[in-house]
Coordinates of C-alpha atoms and ligand atoms in Angstrom, one line a residue:
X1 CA 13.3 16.3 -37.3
X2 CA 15.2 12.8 -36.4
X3 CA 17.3 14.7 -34.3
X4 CA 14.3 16.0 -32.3
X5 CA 12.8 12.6 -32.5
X6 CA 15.8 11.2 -31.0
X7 CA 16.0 14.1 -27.8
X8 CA 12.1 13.4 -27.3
X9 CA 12.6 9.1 -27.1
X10 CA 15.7 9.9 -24.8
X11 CA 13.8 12.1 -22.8
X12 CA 10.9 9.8 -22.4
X13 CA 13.5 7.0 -21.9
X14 CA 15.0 8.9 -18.8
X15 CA 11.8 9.6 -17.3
X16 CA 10.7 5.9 -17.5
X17 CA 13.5 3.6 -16.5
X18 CA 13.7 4.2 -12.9
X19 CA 12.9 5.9 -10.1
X20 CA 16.4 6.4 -8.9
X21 CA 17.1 9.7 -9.9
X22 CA 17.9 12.1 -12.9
X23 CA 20.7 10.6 -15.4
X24 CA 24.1 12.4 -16.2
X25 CA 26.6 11.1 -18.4
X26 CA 30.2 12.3 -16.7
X27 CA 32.8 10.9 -16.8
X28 CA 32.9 9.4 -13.5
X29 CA 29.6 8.9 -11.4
X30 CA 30.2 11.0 -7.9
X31 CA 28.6 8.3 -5.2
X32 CA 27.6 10.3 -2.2
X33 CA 28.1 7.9 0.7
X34 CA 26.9 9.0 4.5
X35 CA 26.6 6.6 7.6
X36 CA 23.4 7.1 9.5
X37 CA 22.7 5.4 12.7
X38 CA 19.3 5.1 12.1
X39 CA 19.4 3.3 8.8
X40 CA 18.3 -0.5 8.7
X41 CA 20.7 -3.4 9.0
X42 CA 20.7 -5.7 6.1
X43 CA 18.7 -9.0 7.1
X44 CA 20.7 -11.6 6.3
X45 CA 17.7 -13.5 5.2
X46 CA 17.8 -11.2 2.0
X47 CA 20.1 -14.3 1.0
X48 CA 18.1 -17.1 1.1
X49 CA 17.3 -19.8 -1.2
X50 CA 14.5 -22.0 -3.0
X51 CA 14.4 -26.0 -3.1
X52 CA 11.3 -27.3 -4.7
X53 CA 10.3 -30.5 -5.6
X54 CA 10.9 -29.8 -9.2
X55 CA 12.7 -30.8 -12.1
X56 CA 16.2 -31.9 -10.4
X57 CA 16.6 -29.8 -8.0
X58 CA 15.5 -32.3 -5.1
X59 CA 16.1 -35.1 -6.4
X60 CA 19.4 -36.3 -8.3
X61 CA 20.0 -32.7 -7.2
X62 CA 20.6 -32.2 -3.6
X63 CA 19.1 -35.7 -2.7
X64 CA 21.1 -38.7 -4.6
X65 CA 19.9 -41.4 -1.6
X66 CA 22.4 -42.8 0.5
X67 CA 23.0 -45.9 -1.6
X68 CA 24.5 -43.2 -4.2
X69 CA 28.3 -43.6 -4.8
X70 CA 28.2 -39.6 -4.6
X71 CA 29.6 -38.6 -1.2
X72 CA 26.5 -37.7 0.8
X73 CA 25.2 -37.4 4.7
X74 CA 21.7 -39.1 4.8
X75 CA 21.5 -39.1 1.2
X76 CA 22.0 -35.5 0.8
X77 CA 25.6 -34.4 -1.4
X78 CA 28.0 -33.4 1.1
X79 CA 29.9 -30.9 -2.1
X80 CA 26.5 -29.2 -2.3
X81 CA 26.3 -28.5 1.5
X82 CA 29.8 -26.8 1.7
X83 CA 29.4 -25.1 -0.9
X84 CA 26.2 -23.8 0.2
X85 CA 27.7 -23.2 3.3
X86 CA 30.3 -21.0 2.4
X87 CA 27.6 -18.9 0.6
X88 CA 26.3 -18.5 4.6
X89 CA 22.5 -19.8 3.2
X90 CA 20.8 -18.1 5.9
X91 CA 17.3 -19.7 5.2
X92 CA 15.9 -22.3 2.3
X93 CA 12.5 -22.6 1.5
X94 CA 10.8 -25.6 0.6
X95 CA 8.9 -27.9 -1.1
X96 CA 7.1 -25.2 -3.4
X97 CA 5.8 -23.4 -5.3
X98 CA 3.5 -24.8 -6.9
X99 CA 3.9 -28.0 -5.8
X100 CA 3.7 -27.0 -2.0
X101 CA -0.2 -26.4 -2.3
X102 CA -0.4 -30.0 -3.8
X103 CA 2.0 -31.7 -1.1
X104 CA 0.4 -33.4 1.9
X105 CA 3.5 -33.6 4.3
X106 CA 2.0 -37.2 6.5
X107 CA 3.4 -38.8 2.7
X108 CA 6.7 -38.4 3.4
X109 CA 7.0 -39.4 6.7
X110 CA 7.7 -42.9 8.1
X111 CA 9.3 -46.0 6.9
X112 CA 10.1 -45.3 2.9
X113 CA 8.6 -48.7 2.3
X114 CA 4.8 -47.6 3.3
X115 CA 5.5 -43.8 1.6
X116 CA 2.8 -43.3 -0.9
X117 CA 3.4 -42.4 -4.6
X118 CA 2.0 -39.2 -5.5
X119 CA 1.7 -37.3 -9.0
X120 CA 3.7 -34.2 -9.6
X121 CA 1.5 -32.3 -11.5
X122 CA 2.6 -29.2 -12.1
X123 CA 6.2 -30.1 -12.9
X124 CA 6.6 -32.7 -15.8
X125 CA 3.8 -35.3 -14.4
X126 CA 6.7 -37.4 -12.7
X127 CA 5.9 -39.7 -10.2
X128 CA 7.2 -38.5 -6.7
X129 CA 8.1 -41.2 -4.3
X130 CA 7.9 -39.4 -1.4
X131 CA 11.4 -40.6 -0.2
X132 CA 12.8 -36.8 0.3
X133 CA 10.2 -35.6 3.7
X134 CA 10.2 -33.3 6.2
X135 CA 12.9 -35.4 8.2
X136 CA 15.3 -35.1 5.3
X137 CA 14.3 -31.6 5.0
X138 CA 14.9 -30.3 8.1
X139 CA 17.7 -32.2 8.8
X140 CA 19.3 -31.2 5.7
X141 CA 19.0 -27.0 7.0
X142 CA 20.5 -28.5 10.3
X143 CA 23.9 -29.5 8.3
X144 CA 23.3 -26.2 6.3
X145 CA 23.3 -23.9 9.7
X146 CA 19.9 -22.3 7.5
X147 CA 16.7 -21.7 8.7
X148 CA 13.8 -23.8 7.1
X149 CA 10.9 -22.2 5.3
X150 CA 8.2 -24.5 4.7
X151 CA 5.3 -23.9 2.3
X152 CA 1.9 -24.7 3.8
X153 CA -0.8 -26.4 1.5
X154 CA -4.0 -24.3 2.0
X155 CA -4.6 -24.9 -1.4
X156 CA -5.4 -29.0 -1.5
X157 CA -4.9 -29.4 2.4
X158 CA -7.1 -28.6 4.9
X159 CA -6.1 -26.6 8.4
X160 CA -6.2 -29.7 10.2
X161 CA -3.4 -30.6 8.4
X162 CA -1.2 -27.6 8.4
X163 CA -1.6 -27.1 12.1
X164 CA -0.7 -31.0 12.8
X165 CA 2.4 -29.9 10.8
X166 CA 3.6 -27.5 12.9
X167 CA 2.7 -29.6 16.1
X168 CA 4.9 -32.2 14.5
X169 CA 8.0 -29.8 13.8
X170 CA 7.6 -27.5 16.6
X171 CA 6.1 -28.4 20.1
X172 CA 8.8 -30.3 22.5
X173 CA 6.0 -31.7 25.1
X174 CA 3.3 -35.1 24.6
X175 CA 0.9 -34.4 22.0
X176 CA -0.6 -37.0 19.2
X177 CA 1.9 -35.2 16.2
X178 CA 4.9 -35.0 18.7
X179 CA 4.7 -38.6 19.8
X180 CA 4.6 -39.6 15.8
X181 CA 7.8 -37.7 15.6
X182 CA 9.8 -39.3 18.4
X183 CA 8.5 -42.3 17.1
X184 CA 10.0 -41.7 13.7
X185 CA 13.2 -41.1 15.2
X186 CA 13.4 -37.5 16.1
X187 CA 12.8 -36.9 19.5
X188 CA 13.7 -32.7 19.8
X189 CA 11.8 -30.7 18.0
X190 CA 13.3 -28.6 14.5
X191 CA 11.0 -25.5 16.0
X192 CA 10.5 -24.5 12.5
X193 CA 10.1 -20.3 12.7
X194 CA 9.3 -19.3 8.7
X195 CA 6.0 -20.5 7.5
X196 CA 4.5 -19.9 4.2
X197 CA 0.2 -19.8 4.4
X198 CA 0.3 -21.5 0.6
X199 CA 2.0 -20.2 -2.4
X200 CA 0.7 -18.0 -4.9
X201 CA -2.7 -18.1 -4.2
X202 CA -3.7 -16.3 -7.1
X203 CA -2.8 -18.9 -9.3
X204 CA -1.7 -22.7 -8.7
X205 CA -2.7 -22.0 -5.4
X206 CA -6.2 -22.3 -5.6
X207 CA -6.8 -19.1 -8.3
X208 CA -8.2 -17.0 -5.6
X209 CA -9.7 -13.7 -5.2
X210 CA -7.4 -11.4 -2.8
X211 CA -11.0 -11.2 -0.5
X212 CA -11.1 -15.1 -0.5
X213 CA -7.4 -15.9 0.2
X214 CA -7.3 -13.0 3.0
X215 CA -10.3 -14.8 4.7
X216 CA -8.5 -18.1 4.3
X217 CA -5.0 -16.6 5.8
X218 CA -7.4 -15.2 8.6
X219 CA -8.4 -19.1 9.3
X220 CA -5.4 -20.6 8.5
X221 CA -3.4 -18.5 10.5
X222 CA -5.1 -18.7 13.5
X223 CA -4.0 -22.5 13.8
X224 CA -0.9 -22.2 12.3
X225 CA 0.1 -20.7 16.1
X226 CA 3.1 -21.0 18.6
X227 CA 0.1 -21.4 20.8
X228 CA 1.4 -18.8 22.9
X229 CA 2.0 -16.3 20.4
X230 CA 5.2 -15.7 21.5
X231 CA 6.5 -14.8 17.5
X232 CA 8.6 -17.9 17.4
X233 CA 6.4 -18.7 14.3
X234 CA 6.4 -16.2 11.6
X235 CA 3.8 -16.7 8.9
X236 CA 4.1 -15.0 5.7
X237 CA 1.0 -14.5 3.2
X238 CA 1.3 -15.4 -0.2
X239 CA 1.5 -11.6 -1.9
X240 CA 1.4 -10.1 -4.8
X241 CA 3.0 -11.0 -8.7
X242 CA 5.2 -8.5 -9.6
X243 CA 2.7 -5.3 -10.2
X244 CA -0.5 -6.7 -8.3
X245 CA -0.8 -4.0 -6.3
X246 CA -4.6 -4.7 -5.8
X247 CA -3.4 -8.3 -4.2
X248 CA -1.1 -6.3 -1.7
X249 CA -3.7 -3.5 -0.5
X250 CA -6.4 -6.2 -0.5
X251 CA -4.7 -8.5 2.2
X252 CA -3.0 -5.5 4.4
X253 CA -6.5 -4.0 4.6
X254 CA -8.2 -7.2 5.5
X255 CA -5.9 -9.2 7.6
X256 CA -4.4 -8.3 11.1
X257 CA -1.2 -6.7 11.5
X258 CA -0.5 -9.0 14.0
X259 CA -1.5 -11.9 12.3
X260 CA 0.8 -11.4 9.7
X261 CA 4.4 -11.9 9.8
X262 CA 5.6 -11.3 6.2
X263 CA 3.8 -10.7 2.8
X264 CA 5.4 -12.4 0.2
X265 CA 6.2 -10.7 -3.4
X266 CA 7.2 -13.1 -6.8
X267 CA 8.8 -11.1 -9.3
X268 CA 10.6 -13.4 -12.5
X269 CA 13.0 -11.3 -15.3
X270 CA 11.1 -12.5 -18.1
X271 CA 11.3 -10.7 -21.3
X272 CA 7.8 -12.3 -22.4
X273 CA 6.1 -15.8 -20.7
X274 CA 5.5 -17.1 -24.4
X275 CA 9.1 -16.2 -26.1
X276 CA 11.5 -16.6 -22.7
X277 CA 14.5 -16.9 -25.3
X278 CA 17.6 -18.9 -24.7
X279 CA 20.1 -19.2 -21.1
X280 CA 23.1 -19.0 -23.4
X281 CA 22.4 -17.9 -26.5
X282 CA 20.9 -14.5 -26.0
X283 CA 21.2 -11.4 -27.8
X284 CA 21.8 -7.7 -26.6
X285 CA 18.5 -6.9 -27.4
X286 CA 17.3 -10.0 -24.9
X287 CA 20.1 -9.1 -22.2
X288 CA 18.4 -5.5 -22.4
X289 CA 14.6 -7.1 -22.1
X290 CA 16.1 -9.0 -18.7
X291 CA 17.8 -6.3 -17.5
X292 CA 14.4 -3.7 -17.5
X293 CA 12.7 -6.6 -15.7
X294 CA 15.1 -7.4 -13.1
X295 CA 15.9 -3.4 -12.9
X296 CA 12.0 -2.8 -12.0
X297 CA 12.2 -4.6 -8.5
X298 CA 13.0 -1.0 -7.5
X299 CA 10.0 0.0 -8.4
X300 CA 8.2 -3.1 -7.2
X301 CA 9.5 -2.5 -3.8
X302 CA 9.0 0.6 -3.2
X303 CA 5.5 0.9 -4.6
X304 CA 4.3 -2.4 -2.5
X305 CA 6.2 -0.7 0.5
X306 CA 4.3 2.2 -0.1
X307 CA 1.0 0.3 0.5
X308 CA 2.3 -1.6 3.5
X309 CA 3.4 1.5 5.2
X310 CA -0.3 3.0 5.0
X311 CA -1.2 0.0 7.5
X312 CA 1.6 -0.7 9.5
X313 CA 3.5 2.5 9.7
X314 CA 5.8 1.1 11.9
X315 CA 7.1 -1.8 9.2
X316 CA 6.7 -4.1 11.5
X317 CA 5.1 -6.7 9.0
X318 CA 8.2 -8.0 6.6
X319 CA 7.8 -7.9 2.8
X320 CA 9.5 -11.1 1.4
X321 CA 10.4 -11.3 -2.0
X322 CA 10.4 -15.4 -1.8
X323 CA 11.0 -15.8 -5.5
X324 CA 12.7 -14.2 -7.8
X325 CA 15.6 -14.5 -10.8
X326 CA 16.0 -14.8 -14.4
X327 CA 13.8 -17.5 -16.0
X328 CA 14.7 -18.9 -19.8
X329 CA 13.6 -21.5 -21.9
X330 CA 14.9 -24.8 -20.7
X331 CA 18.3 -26.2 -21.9
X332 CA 17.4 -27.9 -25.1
X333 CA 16.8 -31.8 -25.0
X334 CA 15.7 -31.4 -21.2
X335 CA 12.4 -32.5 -19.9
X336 CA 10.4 -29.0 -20.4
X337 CA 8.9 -29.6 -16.8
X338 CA 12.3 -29.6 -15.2
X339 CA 13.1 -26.0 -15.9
X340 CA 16.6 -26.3 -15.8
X341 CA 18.5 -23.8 -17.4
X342 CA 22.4 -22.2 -17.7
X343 CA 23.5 -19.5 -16.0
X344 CA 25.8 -16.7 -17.5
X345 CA 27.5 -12.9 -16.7
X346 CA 23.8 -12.0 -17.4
X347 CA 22.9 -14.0 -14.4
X348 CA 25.4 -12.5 -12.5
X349 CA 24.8 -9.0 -13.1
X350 CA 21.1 -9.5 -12.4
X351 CA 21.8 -10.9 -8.9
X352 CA 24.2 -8.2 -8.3
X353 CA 21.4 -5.7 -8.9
X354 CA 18.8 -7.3 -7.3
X355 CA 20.6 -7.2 -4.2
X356 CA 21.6 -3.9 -4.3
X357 CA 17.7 -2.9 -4.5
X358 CA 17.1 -5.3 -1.6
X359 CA 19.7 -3.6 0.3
X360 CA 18.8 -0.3 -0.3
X361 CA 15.0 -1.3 0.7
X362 CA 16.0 -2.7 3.7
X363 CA 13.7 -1.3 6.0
X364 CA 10.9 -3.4 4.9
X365 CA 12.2 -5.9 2.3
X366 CA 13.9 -8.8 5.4
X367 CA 13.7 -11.4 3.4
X368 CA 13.7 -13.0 -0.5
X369 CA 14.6 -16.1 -2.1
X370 CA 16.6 -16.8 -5.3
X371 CA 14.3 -19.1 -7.3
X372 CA 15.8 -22.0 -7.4
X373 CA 19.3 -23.1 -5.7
X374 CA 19.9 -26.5 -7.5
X375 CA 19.4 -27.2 -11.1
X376 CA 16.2 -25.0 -11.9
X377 CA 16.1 -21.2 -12.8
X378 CA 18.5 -19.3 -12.0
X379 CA 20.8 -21.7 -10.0
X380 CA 23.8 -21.2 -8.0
X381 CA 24.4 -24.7 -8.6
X382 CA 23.9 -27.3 -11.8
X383 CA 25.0 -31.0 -11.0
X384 CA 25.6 -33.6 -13.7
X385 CA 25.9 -36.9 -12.0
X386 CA 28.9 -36.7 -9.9
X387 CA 30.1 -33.3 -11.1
X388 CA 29.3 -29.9 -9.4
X389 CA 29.6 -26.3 -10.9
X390 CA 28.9 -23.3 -9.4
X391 CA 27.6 -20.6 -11.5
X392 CA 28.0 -16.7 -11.9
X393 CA 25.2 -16.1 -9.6
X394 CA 27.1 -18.4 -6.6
X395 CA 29.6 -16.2 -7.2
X396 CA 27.8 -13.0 -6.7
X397 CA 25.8 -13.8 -3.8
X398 CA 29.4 -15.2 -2.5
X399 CA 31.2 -11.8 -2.4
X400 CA 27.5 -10.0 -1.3
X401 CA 27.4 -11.8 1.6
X402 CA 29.8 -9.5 3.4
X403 CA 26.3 -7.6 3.5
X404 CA 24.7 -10.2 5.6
X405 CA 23.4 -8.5 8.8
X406 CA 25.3 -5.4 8.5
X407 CA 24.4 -2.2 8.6
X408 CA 23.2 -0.2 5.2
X409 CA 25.3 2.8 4.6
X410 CA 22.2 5.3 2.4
X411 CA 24.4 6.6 -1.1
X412 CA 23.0 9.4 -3.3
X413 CA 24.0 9.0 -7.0
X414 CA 22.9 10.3 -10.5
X415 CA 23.6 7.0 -12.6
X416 CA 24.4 6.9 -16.3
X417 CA 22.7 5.5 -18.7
X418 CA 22.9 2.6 -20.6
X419 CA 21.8 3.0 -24.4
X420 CA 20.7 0.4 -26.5
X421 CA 18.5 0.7 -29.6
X422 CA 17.0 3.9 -28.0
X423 CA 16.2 2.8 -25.1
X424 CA 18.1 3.3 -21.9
X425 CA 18.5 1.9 -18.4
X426 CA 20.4 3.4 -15.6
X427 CA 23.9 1.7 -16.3
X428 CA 24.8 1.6 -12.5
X429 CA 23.6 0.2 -9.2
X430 CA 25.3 0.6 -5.8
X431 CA 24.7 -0.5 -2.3
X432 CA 26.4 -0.2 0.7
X433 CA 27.2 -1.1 4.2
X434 CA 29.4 -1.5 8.0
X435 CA 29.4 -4.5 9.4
X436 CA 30.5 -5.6 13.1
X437 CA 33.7 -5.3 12.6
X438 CA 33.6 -1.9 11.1
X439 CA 34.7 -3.0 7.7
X440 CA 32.7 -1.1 5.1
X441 CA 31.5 -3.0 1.8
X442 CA 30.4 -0.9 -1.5
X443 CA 28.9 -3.1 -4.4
X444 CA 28.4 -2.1 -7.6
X445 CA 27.4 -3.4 -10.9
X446 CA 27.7 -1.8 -14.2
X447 CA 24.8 -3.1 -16.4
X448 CA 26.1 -1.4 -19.6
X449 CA 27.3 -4.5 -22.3
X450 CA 29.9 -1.9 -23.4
X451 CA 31.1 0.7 -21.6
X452 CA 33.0 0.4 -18.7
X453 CA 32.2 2.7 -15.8
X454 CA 33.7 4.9 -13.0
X455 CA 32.5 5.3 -9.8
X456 CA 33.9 8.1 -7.4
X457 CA 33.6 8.3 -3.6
X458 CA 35.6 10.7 -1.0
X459 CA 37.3 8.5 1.0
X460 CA 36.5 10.5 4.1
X461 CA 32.9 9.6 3.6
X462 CA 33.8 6.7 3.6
X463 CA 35.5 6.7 6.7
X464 CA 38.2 4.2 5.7
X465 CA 41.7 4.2 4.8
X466 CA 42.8 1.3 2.1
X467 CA 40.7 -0.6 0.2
X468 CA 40.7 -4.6 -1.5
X469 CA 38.4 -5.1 -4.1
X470 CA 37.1 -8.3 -6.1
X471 CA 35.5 -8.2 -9.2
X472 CA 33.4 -10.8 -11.5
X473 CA 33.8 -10.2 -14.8
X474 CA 34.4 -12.4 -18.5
X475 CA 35.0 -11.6 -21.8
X476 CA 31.5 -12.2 -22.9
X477 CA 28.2 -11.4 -21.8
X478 CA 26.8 -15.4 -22.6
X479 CA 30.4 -16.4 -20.4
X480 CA 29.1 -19.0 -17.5
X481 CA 30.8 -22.2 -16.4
X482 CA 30.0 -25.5 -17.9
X483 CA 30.9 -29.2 -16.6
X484 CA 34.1 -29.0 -19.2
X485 CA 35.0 -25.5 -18.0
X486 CA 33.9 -25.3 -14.5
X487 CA 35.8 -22.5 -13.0
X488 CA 35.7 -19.9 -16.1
X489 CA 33.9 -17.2 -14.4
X490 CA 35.5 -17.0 -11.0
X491 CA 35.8 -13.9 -8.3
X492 CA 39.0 -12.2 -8.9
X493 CA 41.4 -9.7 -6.8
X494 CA 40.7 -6.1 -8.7
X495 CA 43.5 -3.9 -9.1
X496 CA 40.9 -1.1 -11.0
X497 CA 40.6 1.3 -8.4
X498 CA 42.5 4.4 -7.1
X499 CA 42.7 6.5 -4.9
X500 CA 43.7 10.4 -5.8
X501 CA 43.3 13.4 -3.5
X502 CA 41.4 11.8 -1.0
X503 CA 38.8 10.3 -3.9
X504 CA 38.3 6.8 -4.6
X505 CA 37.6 6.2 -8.4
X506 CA 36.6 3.0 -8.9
X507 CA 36.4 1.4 -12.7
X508 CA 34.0 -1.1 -13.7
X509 CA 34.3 -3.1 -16.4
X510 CA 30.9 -3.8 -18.9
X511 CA 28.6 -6.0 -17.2
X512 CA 30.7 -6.6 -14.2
X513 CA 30.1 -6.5 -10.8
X514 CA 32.8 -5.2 -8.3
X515 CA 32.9 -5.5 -4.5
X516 CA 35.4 -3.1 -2.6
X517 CA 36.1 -3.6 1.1
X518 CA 37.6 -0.7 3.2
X519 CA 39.4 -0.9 6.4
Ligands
LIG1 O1 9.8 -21.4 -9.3 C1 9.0 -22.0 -10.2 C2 7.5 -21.7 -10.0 O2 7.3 -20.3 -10.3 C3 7.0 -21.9 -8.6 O3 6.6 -23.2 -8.3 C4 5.8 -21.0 -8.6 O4 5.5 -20.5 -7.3 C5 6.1 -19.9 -9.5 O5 5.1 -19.6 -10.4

């Protein structure tokens, strides 16, 4: 009898975990791997970033002032922009989140003596001095080489407002909000492309219906314009929470195909909103609970796809994932509205698998953002006065971005499982792709806490000759870097790979993720 209950729960567990494929448990997974000159490229934008005005990710995060003794450009921390740049930040979206549908963007312009004080409500009730604008912002992606993202308030603002804000950014020629500009020392405009119409309407942003926010978007959008139309502005709806699918049918039936530029998608790994657990002190059972709800972007994607293709067949309207990443309960003793949090080999292997599901979604997913880059969620960066760390998710997203605008190679696989407690995942993920140099990347991550993993691909399929190969990996699954310890969990040459008869085999180590390059 228990040995039939146990076939029936790991039958049901196969059929439920993904929609990948049927599971095997060989000894080495066989990773079909075929070019096609029709597949997508990889949008580098895949990688971009979050800054909010939250907690210290702005401020005494990127922004110390320029009277700090922290070596900074116009106030913003010069370690934090090279490091940022070698990560190749493609775009960063700011100031919210929540706090964007709060922010009226004439407060932080102008001399910092005549800045008003406003109230951030959402995040801790601190007061927000305004001295970190749209000046600072933008001229902060300038020294990045990233593309700015700005969040529109539709929520507390009004459409005079949002317009005037693009005037302000964008238009080059003599107009009331360009004049303003030059006069506050910026006489070429930014010619700000990504705009967010609010952010999560369906909640802090105004808790509206999908009917009432499509109707606003409609409104909004027609003033939030190039004026010509030309596409040099690309606005992107606020979408759906994870499984709203309602939210995503509702505003692709109701608003314009041409109106729209991208549909956003939030998606947090949260085991449950009340009981988050801890960032470093986490059990299997917990890394398991992350792991399903990182692991179900899959699904996500391609069911939210599946609704945009019915309308725009031609996936021409983007679908941008512009937050999501592991979210714990806040480091104990910090300010509970600050959400700042560690980051660990957990971290790193849910980045790793995220971006393999962008990747392999790449014909409509062009665009995401890892919520948050500086001291909030799941980081790529903590700061603690003058010191700097990077954390296992820098270093994922560092030996990913060889993906960055290349072009995806489609892989067949049947993936393992990963056990635990009778419940399984599928133990691998894999993406892969040619860039313009004809180097060919594979990534893989083995989300099993115990077992390692081999992965086998014909080296003809690959059409390569010798491979390199990096690998992240630690001893323990809560490993991460701390201020003592800053360079624990650090990228590493990977010597676990051969090649026999023609076959790669590569081995991957318990929550690892490995990169290989061939030539
Ligand atoms: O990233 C933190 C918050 O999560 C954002 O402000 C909001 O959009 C989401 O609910």
């Amino acid at each position: 009898m228990l040995k039939f209950k146990s076939i029936i729960s790991r039958f049901l567990a196969i059929f439920f975990v993904s929609t990948l494929s049927v599971y095997s448990q060989a000894e080495s997974t066989v990773i079909t791997i075929k070019s096609d000159e029709n597949a997508p490229v990889i949008n580098k934008h895949i990688y971009g970033h979050f800054a909010e005005h939250l907690g210290r990710c702005i401020y005494d995060g990127f922004f110390v002032g320029d009277n700090s003794e922290i070596p900074n450009t116009n106030g913003v921390r010069n370690d934090i922009v090279e490091a940022l740049k070698k990560l190749q930040i493609p775009n960063l979206r700011w100031p919210g989140g929540c706090f964007a549908d709060t922010y009226h963007w004439k407060d932080g312009i102008g001399p910092l003596d005549k800045r008003p004080t406003i109230v951030n409500t959402w995040w801790g009730g601190v007061t927000e001095d305004n001295s970190f604008g749209t000046h600072d912002f933008l001229n902060m992606c300038e020294l990045l080489g990233a593309e700015p993202y700005l969040s529109g308030n539709i929520g507390s603002g009004s459409v005079q407002e949002f317009a005037d804000w693009v005037q302000y950014t964008n238009f080059a020629g003599t107009s009331p909000m360009s004049d303003l500009r030059k006069e506050n020392g910026r006489e070429k405009p930014w010619n700000v492309k990504y705009w967010g119409m609010g952010n999560e309407a369906w909640g802090c942003g105004g808790n509206m219906t999908a009917e009432y926010y499509a109707n606003e978007y409609r409104k909004y959008a027609t003033f939030v314009t190039d004026w010509e139309n030309t596409g040099s502005v690309v606005r992107i709806a606020s979408g759906a929470s994870s499984d709203d699918y309602a939210w995503t049918e509702t505003l692709m039936k109701n608003v314009p195909a041409k109106m729209l530029g991208g549909l956003a998608l939030h998606h947090y790994s949260v085991i449950d909103w009340n009981k988050k657990g801890e960032s470093v002190d986490f059990t299997e059972d917990q890394y398991f609970g992350t792991m399903s709800e990182a692991l179900k972007m899959e699904e996500l994607v391609t069911k939210h796809s599946a609704i945009m293709d019915k309308y725009d067949p031609a996936k021409k309207i983007d679908l941008v994932v512009d937050e999501w990443g592991g979210w714990y309960d806040v480091e104990k003793g910090s300010n509970p509205g600050f959400l700042y949090q560690q980051n660990t080999m957990r971290d790193a292997v849910l980045a790793g698998s995220t971006l393999n599901i962008f990747h392999n979604h790449a014909d409509r997913v062009r665009m995401a953002n890892l919520a948050q880059c500086v001291n909030v969620l799941q980081a790529v960066i903590l700061t603690k006065e003058a010191k700097m760390i990077l954390t296992p998710t820098y270093h994922v997203m560092e030996m990913y971005k060889v993906h960055q605008d290349a072009k995806l190679i489609p892989i067949k696989f049947v993936s393992p499982l990963y056990i635990y407690n009778n419940k399984s995942l599928p133990a691998l993920n894999v993406s892969a792709s040619k860039d313009s140099k004809g180097l060919v990347h594979v990534s893989m991550v083995n989300v099993d806490s115990k077992k390692e993993n081999k992965i086998e691909i014909d080296m003809n399929e690959l059409g390569v000759k010798s491979i390199t190969a990096k690998v992240l990996t630690s001893k323990a699954l809560q490993d991460h870097n701390s201020f003592e310890n800053p360079t624990k969990i650090q990228p590493a040459d990977y010597k676990g790979f051969e090649v026999k008869k023609g076959k790669l085999i590569v081995t991957i180590p318990p929550f690892s993720v490995v990169v290989v390059e061939g030539k």
